[in-house]
Coordinates of N, CA and C in Angstrom, one line a residue:
X19 N 47.6 -26.5 -39.8 CA 46.3 -26.6 -39.4 C 45.8 -25.2 -39.1
X20 N 45.7 -24.2 -39.1 CA 45.0 -23.0 -39.5 C 44.8 -23.2 -41.0
X21 N 45.4 -23.1 -41.9 CA 44.8 -23.2 -43.3 C 44.2 -24.9 -43.2
X22 N 44.0 -25.3 -42.7 CA 43.0 -26.9 -42.9 C 42.2 -25.8 -42.3
X23 N 41.5 -25.2 -41.3 CA 40.1 -25.0 -40.7 C 39.6 -23.9 -41.8
X24 N 40.6 -23.1 -42.5 CA 39.9 -22.1 -43.2 C 39.8 -22.8 -44.4
X25 N 40.9 -23.8 -44.9 CA 39.9 -23.9 -46.2 C 38.6 -24.8 -46.2
X26 N 38.8 -25.3 -44.9 CA 37.2 -26.4 -45.0 C 36.0 -25.1 -44.9
X27 N 36.1 -23.9 -44.4 CA 35.3 -23.1 -44.2 C 34.9 -22.3 -45.5
X28 N 35.6 -22.4 -46.0 CA 35.7 -21.9 -47.4 C 35.3 -22.6 -48.3
X29 N 34.9 -23.7 -48.2 CA 34.4 -25.1 -48.9 C 33.1 -25.2 -48.6
X30 N 32.9 -24.7 -47.3 CA 31.7 -24.8 -46.6 C 30.5 -23.9 -46.9
X31 N 31.2 -22.5 -47.3 CA 30.8 -21.6 -47.8 C 30.6 -21.6 -48.8
X32 N 30.9 -21.9 -50.2 CA 30.8 -22.1 -51.4 C 29.4 -22.6 -51.9
X33 N 30.2 -24.2 -51.1 CA 29.0 -24.7 -51.1 C 27.4 -24.4 -50.7
X34 N 27.6 -23.6 -49.8 CA 26.2 -22.9 -49.3 C 25.8 -22.4 -50.3
X35 N 26.5 -20.9 -51.0 CA 26.4 -20.0 -51.8 C 26.1 -20.9 -52.9
X36 N 26.5 -22.2 -54.0 CA 26.0 -22.4 -54.9 C 24.9 -23.3 -54.6
X37 N 24.5 -24.2 -53.7 CA 22.7 -24.3 -53.2 C 21.9 -23.0 -53.3
X38 N 22.6 -22.3 -52.5 CA 21.1 -20.7 -52.3 C 20.7 -20.5 -53.1
X39 N 21.6 -20.3 -54.2 CA 21.3 -20.0 -55.8 C 21.0 -20.7 -56.8
X40 N 21.0 -22.4 -56.8 CA 20.5 -23.3 -57.8 C 19.0 -23.5 -56.8
X41 N 18.5 -22.7 -56.2 CA 17.2 -22.6 -55.3 C 16.4 -21.6 -56.4
X42 N 17.2 -20.2 -56.9 CA 16.6 -20.0 -57.4 C 16.5 -19.8 -59.1
X43 N 15.6 -20.1 -59.7 CA 15.2 -20.9 -61.0 C 14.9 -19.8 -61.7
X44 N 14.6 -19.6 -63.0 CA 13.9 -18.8 -63.5 C 12.7 -19.3 -64.6
X45 N 12.0 -20.3 -63.8 CA 10.8 -20.7 -64.0 C 9.9 -19.8 -63.2
X46 N 9.4 -19.0 -63.7 CA 8.1 -18.3 -63.1 C 6.5 -18.7 -64.1
X47 N 6.5 -19.6 -64.1 CA 5.2 -19.9 -64.4 C 4.4 -19.7 -63.7
X48 N 4.2 -20.2 -62.2 CA 3.4 -20.2 -61.4 C 2.8 -18.6 -61.2
X49 N 3.7 -17.5 -61.4 CA 3.7 -16.3 -60.7 C 2.9 -15.9 -62.3
X50 N 3.2 -16.1 -63.2 CA 2.3 -15.6 -64.5 C 0.9 -16.0 -64.2
X51 N 1.2 -17.1 -63.9 CA -0.3 -17.6 -64.0 C -1.3 -17.1 -62.9
X52 N -0.6 -16.5 -62.0 CA -1.7 -16.3 -60.7 C -1.6 -14.9 -61.5
X53 N -0.8 -14.7 -61.9 CA -0.9 -12.4 -61.8 C -2.2 -12.5 -63.2
X54 N -2.3 -13.8 -64.2 CA -3.7 -13.6 -65.3 C -5.0 -13.8 -64.3
X55 N -4.9 -14.4 -63.6 CA -5.8 -15.4 -62.8 C -6.5 -13.6 -62.1
X56 N -5.7 -12.6 -61.4 CA -6.2 -12.0 -61.0 C -6.5 -10.7 -62.0
X57 N -5.7 -10.6 -62.9 CA -6.5 -9.6 -64.0 C -8.0 -9.9 -64.3
X58 N -7.8 -11.1 -64.6 CA -9.1 -11.8 -64.9 C -10.5 -11.8 -64.2
X59 N -10.2 -11.6 -63.4 CA -11.7 -11.0 -62.0 C -12.0 -10.3 -62.3
X60 N -13.5 -10.2 -62.0 CA -14.2 -8.8 -61.9 C -14.1 -8.3 -61.4
X61 N -13.7 -7.0 -62.0 CA -13.2 -6.0 -60.5 C -14.7 -5.1 -60.2
X62 N -14.7 -5.2 -59.0 CA -15.8 -4.0 -58.2 C -15.3 -2.4 -58.4
X63 N -16.6 -1.9 -58.2 CA -16.2 -0.5 -58.1 C -16.2 -0.1 -56.2
X64 N -15.3 0.8 -55.8 CA -15.8 0.8 -54.9 C -16.7 2.8 -54.7
X65 N -17.7 2.4 -53.7 CA -18.5 3.1 -53.6 C -18.0 4.7 -52.9
X66 N -19.0 5.7 -53.3 CA -18.3 6.7 -53.3 C -18.5 7.2 -51.8
X67 N -17.4 7.7 -51.3 CA -17.1 8.4 -49.9 C -18.2 9.5 -49.7
X68 N -19.1 9.2 -48.3 CA -20.3 9.9 -47.8 C -19.9 11.1 -47.8
X69 N -21.2 12.3 -48.0 CA -20.8 13.9 -48.0 C -20.8 13.8 -46.6
X70 N -19.4 14.1 -46.0 CA -19.7 14.9 -44.9 C -20.2 16.3 -44.7
X71 N -21.6 16.4 -43.5 CA -22.2 17.7 -43.7 C -21.4 18.6 -42.2
X72 N -21.1 19.9 -42.8 CA -20.1 20.5 -41.9 C -20.7 21.2 -40.7
X73 N -20.1 20.8 -39.2 CA -20.8 21.5 -38.8 C -20.9 23.2 -38.0
X74 N -21.6 23.2 -37.5 CA -21.6 24.8 -37.4 C -20.2 25.2 -35.9
X75 N -19.7 26.1 -36.5 CA -19.3 26.5 -35.1 C -19.7 27.2 -34.2
X76 N -19.0 27.0 -32.7 CA -19.7 28.1 -31.8 C -18.8 28.7 -31.3
X77 N -19.3 30.2 -30.9 CA -17.9 30.8 -30.4 C -18.6 31.4 -29.0
X78 N -17.7 30.8 -27.9 CA -17.6 31.1 -26.5 C -17.2 32.4 -26.3
X79 N -18.2 33.6 -26.1 CA -17.5 34.7 -25.3 C -17.5 34.6 -23.7
X80 N -15.8 34.2 -23.6 CA -16.3 34.6 -21.6 C -15.1 35.7 -21.2
X81 N -15.8 36.8 -22.3 CA -14.9 37.8 -21.2 C -15.9 38.5 -20.5
X82 N -15.3 38.6 -19.1 CA -16.1 39.3 -18.2 C -16.3 38.1 -17.2
X83 N -16.5 37.6 -17.1 CA -16.7 35.7 -16.5 C -15.5 35.4 -16.0
X84 N -15.4 34.6 -14.5 CA -14.7 34.3 -13.9 C -13.9 33.2 -14.3
X85 N -12.3 32.7 -14.3 CA -11.6 32.4 -14.8 C -12.1 31.0 -13.9
X86 N -12.4 29.3 -15.0 CA -12.7 28.2 -13.5 C -11.5 27.8 -13.5
X87 N -10.1 28.1 -14.2 CA -9.1 27.5 -14.1 C -8.5 28.3 -12.7
X88 N -9.2 29.0 -11.7 CA -8.5 29.8 -10.7 C -9.6 29.9 -9.7
X89 N -8.4 29.5 -8.3 CA -9.8 29.1 -7.1 C -10.7 30.2 -6.8
X90 N -11.7 30.1 -6.2 CA -13.0 30.3 -5.8 C -11.8 31.5 -4.6
X91 N -11.2 31.3 -4.0 CA -11.2 32.1 -3.0 C -9.4 32.5 -3.3
X92 N -9.1 33.7 -3.2 CA -8.1 33.9 -2.9 C -7.0 33.8 -2.3
X93 N -6.8 33.5 -3.0 CA -5.0 32.5 -1.9 C -4.1 33.4 -1.8
X94 N -3.6 34.3 -2.6 CA -2.7 35.4 -2.1 C -3.2 35.9 -0.9
X95 N -4.7 36.7 -0.8 CA -5.0 37.1 0.2 C -5.5 36.4 1.5
X96 N -5.0 35.1 1.5 CA -5.7 34.0 2.7 C -5.3 34.7 4.3
X97 N -4.2 35.0 4.3 CA -4.4 35.9 5.8 C -5.0 36.6 6.4
X98 N -5.8 37.2 5.0 CA -6.6 38.5 5.7 C -8.0 38.2 5.9
X99 N -8.3 36.6 4.5 CA -9.7 36.2 5.4 C -9.6 35.3 6.4
X100 N -8.3 35.1 6.5 CA -8.7 33.9 7.9 C -8.8 34.6 9.4
X101 N -7.8 36.0 9.1 CA -8.0 36.8 10.2 C -9.2 37.3 10.4
X102 N -10.2 38.1 9.4 CA -11.5 38.1 9.6 C -12.4 37.5 10.0
X103 N -12.4 36.0 9.1 CA -12.9 34.8 9.9 C -12.5 34.8 11.3
X104 N -11.7 34.7 11.9 CA -11.6 34.6 13.1 C -12.0 35.6 13.7
X105 N -11.6 37.4 13.6 CA -12.8 38.2 14.2 C -14.2 37.5 14.5
X106 N -14.8 37.6 13.3 CA -15.8 37.5 12.6 C -16.9 36.4 13.9
X107 N -16.2 35.9 14.2 CA -17.2 34.4 14.0 C -16.8 33.9 15.4
X108 N -15.4 34.3 16.3 CA -14.8 33.4 17.5 C -15.4 32.8 18.0
X109 N -15.4 32.0 17.1 CA -15.2 30.2 17.7 C -14.2 30.3 17.4
X110 N -13.7 29.0 17.9 CA -12.8 27.9 18.4 C -12.3 26.9 19.5
X111 N -11.6 25.8 19.0 CA -11.7 24.5 20.3 C -11.2 25.5 21.6
X112 N -11.8 24.7 22.8 CA -11.0 25.3 23.8 C -9.2 24.5 23.7
X113 N -8.3 25.0 24.1 CA -7.4 25.0 23.9 C -6.4 24.2 25.4
X114 N -7.3 24.8 26.5 CA -6.6 25.0 27.2 C -7.3 23.9 28.6
X115 N -8.2 23.1 28.5 CA -9.0 22.7 28.8 C -8.1 20.7 28.9
X116 N -8.5 19.8 29.9 CA -7.4 18.7 29.4 C -8.6 18.0 28.9
X117 N -7.4 16.6 28.5 CA -8.5 15.9 27.0 C -8.9 15.2 27.3
X118 N -9.5 14.1 26.6 CA -10.0 13.4 27.6 C -10.1 12.1 26.6
X119 N -10.3 11.1 27.0 CA -9.4 9.5 26.5 C -10.8 9.5 24.8
X120 N -11.8 9.5 24.8 CA -12.4 9.5 24.0 C -12.2 10.4 22.6
X121 N -11.8 11.6 23.5 CA -10.6 12.4 21.7 C -10.0 11.4 20.8
X122 N -9.5 10.9 21.5 CA -8.4 10.3 20.6 C -8.8 8.9 19.3
X123 N -10.2 8.7 19.2 CA -10.7 8.0 19.0 C -11.7 8.7 17.7
X124 N -11.6 8.4 16.5 CA -13.0 9.2 15.3 C -14.3 8.2 16.0
X125 N -15.1 9.3 15.8 CA -16.5 9.0 15.8 C -17.1 8.3 15.3
X126 N -17.0 7.8 14.0 CA -17.0 6.4 13.0 C -16.7 5.0 14.1
X127 N -16.0 5.3 15.0 CA -15.2 3.7 15.6 C -16.2 3.8 16.5
X128 N -17.1 4.4 17.2 CA -17.3 4.5 18.6 C -18.6 3.8 18.5
X129 N -19.4 3.4 18.9 CA -20.8 3.0 19.4 C -21.4 3.0 20.4
X130 N -22.8 3.5 21.0 CA -23.2 3.7 21.6 C -24.1 2.2 21.7
X131 N -23.7 1.9 22.8 CA -24.8 0.6 23.7 C -25.5 0.6 24.3
X132 N -25.8 1.8 24.7 CA -26.8 1.4 26.1 C -27.3 3.1 27.2
X133 N -27.9 3.1 27.7 CA -28.1 4.4 28.2 C -28.0 4.1 30.2
X134 N -27.5 5.1 30.9 CA -27.8 4.9 32.2 C -28.4 6.2 33.1
X135 N -29.2 6.0 33.7 CA -30.0 7.7 34.2 C -29.8 6.9 35.7
X136 N -29.5 8.2 36.1 CA -28.9 8.1 38.0 C -29.2 9.8 38.2
X137 N -30.9 9.5 39.2 CA -31.1 11.0 38.9 C -31.6 11.7 38.2
X138 N -31.0 12.8 37.8 CA -31.9 13.8 36.9 C -30.4 13.8 35.4
X139 N -29.5 13.0 35.8 CA -28.0 12.9 34.4 C -28.8 11.4 34.3
X140 N -28.4 11.7 32.1 CA -28.8 10.2 31.5 C -26.9 10.5 31.2
X141 N -27.0 9.2 31.6 CA -25.1 8.5 31.1 C -25.2 7.5 30.2
X142 N -24.6 8.0 28.9 CA -24.3 6.7 27.6 C -23.3 5.8 27.7
X143 N -23.5 4.5 27.4 CA -22.7 3.8 27.4 C -21.9 3.2 25.6
X144 N -20.5 4.2 25.7 CA -19.9 3.9 24.7 C -19.3 2.8 24.9
X145 N -18.7 1.8 23.4 CA -18.0 1.1 23.3 C -17.4 1.1 22.2
X146 N -15.7 1.6 22.8 CA -15.0 1.6 21.5 C -14.5 0.8 20.4
X147 N -13.1 0.8 19.6 CA -13.2 -0.5 18.4 C -12.1 -1.5 19.2
X148 N -12.2 -1.0 20.0 CA -11.0 -1.9 21.2 C -11.7 -3.0 22.1
X149 N -13.3 -2.8 22.4 CA -14.3 -3.5 23.3 C -14.2 -2.7 24.2
X150 N -13.7 -1.8 25.1 CA -13.9 -1.2 26.0 C -15.0 -0.3 25.8
X151 N -15.9 -0.1 27.4 CA -17.1 0.3 27.7 C -16.6 1.7 28.1
X152 N -17.0 3.0 27.9 CA -16.9 4.3 29.2 C -18.3 4.5 28.8
X153 N -18.5 5.9 30.0 CA -19.4 6.4 30.1 C -19.0 7.6 30.5
X154 N -20.5 8.4 28.9 CA -20.1 9.8 29.3 C -21.7 10.3 29.6
X155 N -21.5 11.6 29.3 CA -22.9 12.3 29.8 C -22.4 13.9 29.3
X156 N -23.3 14.7 29.4 CA -23.5 16.0 28.4 C -22.4 16.5 29.2
X157 N -21.5 17.7 28.0 CA -20.5 18.4 28.6 C -19.3 17.6 28.7
X158 N -19.3 16.4 28.4 CA -17.9 15.5 28.0 C -17.5 15.5 26.8
X159 N -16.2 15.2 26.2 CA -15.8 15.5 24.6 C -15.3 13.7 23.9
X160 N -15.7 13.9 22.7 CA -15.5 12.8 22.4 C -15.3 12.8 21.1
X161 N -14.3 11.9 20.3 CA -13.9 12.4 19.0 C -12.9 13.4 18.2
X162 N -12.4 13.2 17.4 CA -10.9 13.7 16.6 C -11.7 15.1 17.0
X163 N -12.6 15.7 16.5 CA -13.3 17.4 16.0 C -13.8 18.1 17.5
X164 N -13.0 18.1 18.3 CA -13.3 18.8 19.8 C -15.2 18.6 20.1
X165 N -15.6 17.3 19.8 CA -17.1 16.6 19.6 C -17.0 17.1 21.3
X166 N -18.5 18.0 21.4 CA -18.7 18.0 22.9 C -20.1 17.7 22.4
X167 N -20.6 17.1 23.8 CA -21.8 16.1 24.4 C -22.7 17.5 24.2
X168 N -23.6 17.5 23.7 CA -24.7 18.4 24.3 C -25.8 18.0 24.9
X169 N -26.4 16.7 24.6 CA -27.4 16.1 25.1 C -26.8 15.0 24.6
X170 N -27.9 13.5 25.5 CA -27.8 12.1 25.9 C -29.2 11.8 25.6
X171 N -30.0 11.1 25.4 CA -31.2 11.1 24.5 C -31.2 9.1 25.1
X172 N -32.1 9.0 25.0 CA -32.5 7.1 24.4 C -32.4 6.9 23.8
X173 N -31.9 7.7 22.8 CA -32.3 7.5 21.2 C -30.5 7.5 20.6
X174 N -29.7 8.7 21.5 CA -28.4 8.6 20.8 C -28.0 9.8 21.6
X175 N -26.9 10.5 20.8 CA -25.5 11.2 21.5 C -25.5 12.4 20.8
X176 N -26.2 13.5 21.4 CA -25.9 14.8 19.8 C -24.3 15.3 20.3
X177 N -24.0 16.0 19.6 CA -22.5 16.4 19.1 C -22.3 17.8 18.9
X178 N -21.7 18.5 19.4 CA -21.1 19.4 18.7 C -19.6 19.8 18.2
X179 N -19.7 19.4 16.9 CA -17.7 19.3 17.0 C -17.4 20.9 16.4
X180 N -15.8 21.5 16.8 CA -15.1 22.6 16.1 C -14.4 22.0 15.2
X181 N -14.9 22.1 13.6 CA -13.9 21.4 12.6 C -13.1 23.0 11.9
X182 N -12.2 22.9 11.2 CA -11.9 23.9 10.5 C -12.4 24.2 9.1
X183 N -12.7 25.7 9.1 CA -13.4 26.4 8.1 C -12.6 25.9 6.5
X184 N -11.4 26.1 6.7 CA -10.6 25.5 5.2 C -10.4 27.2 5.2
X185 N -10.7 28.2 6.0 CA -9.5 29.9 5.2 C -9.1 30.0 6.9
X186 N -8.1 29.0 7.9 CA -8.0 29.8 8.2 C -9.1 29.8 10.1
X187 N -10.3 30.0 10.1 CA -10.6 30.2 11.0 C -11.9 28.8 11.5
X188 N -12.9 28.9 12.1 CA -13.0 27.1 13.0 C -15.1 27.2 12.6
X189 N -15.6 26.5 12.3 CA -16.8 26.5 11.8 C -17.9 25.4 12.7
X190 N -18.9 25.6 13.4 CA -19.5 25.0 14.4 C -20.1 23.6 13.2
X191 N -20.0 22.3 13.6 CA -20.9 21.0 13.0 C -21.5 20.3 14.0
X192 N -22.4 19.9 13.3 CA -24.0 19.0 14.4 C -23.5 17.3 14.0
X193 N -23.3 16.9 14.8 CA -22.8 15.4 15.0 C -23.7 14.6 16.0
X194 N -24.2 13.0 15.6 CA -24.7 12.3 16.4 C -24.3 10.7 16.1
X195 N -25.0 10.6 17.3 CA -24.4 8.8 17.4 C -25.7 8.2 18.3
X196 N -26.3 7.4 17.1 CA -27.2 6.8 17.3 C -27.0 5.1 17.9
X197 N -28.1 5.1 18.6 CA -28.0 4.1 19.9 C -28.5 2.7 19.2
X198 N -26.7 1.7 19.1 CA -26.9 0.7 18.7 C -27.8 -0.7 18.6
X199 N -28.3 -0.9 17.7 CA -28.9 -1.8 17.8 C -28.4 -3.3 18.4
X200 N -26.9 -3.4 17.6 CA -26.6 -4.6 18.1 C -25.4 -4.6 19.2
X201 N -25.1 -5.1 20.4 CA -24.6 -4.5 21.1 C -23.0 -5.4 20.9

């Protein structure tokens, strides 16, 4: 039985080879005709390449200038700069005071929706992102950057924030929350 299968495969391979080789003929008249037509066509001349103008080279002399790839602040001398900043400025947030509820919200998520006046004190009404209304006055704190309310006016709240200066010290920044037109 194995010889029968082997014999059948051998016959099929032989037939495929014979048919494949018979497809290749020596008749190349089509090819010769095509080559004659191609040679008879008019030959076009390729235009010359344009002349490229040489560019002037510029030599940049950077000796004596600061390397732009190095940081402006001396990172290795950072502890010295930080201690100088703290000694010279003396500005720092009050760490020992109790935190107020509005200090857990970023300033841009709070809206001033109204104002109340009671004797000589002006109270601002602040709506937080969860919809709760809080009453604040000058001296209270709000925002995540140690923002102390300096003044409450009819147009808004003026704050003084104390933020890190990037070299280990602190710097003061003014902020304002305007009275919102929409409640």
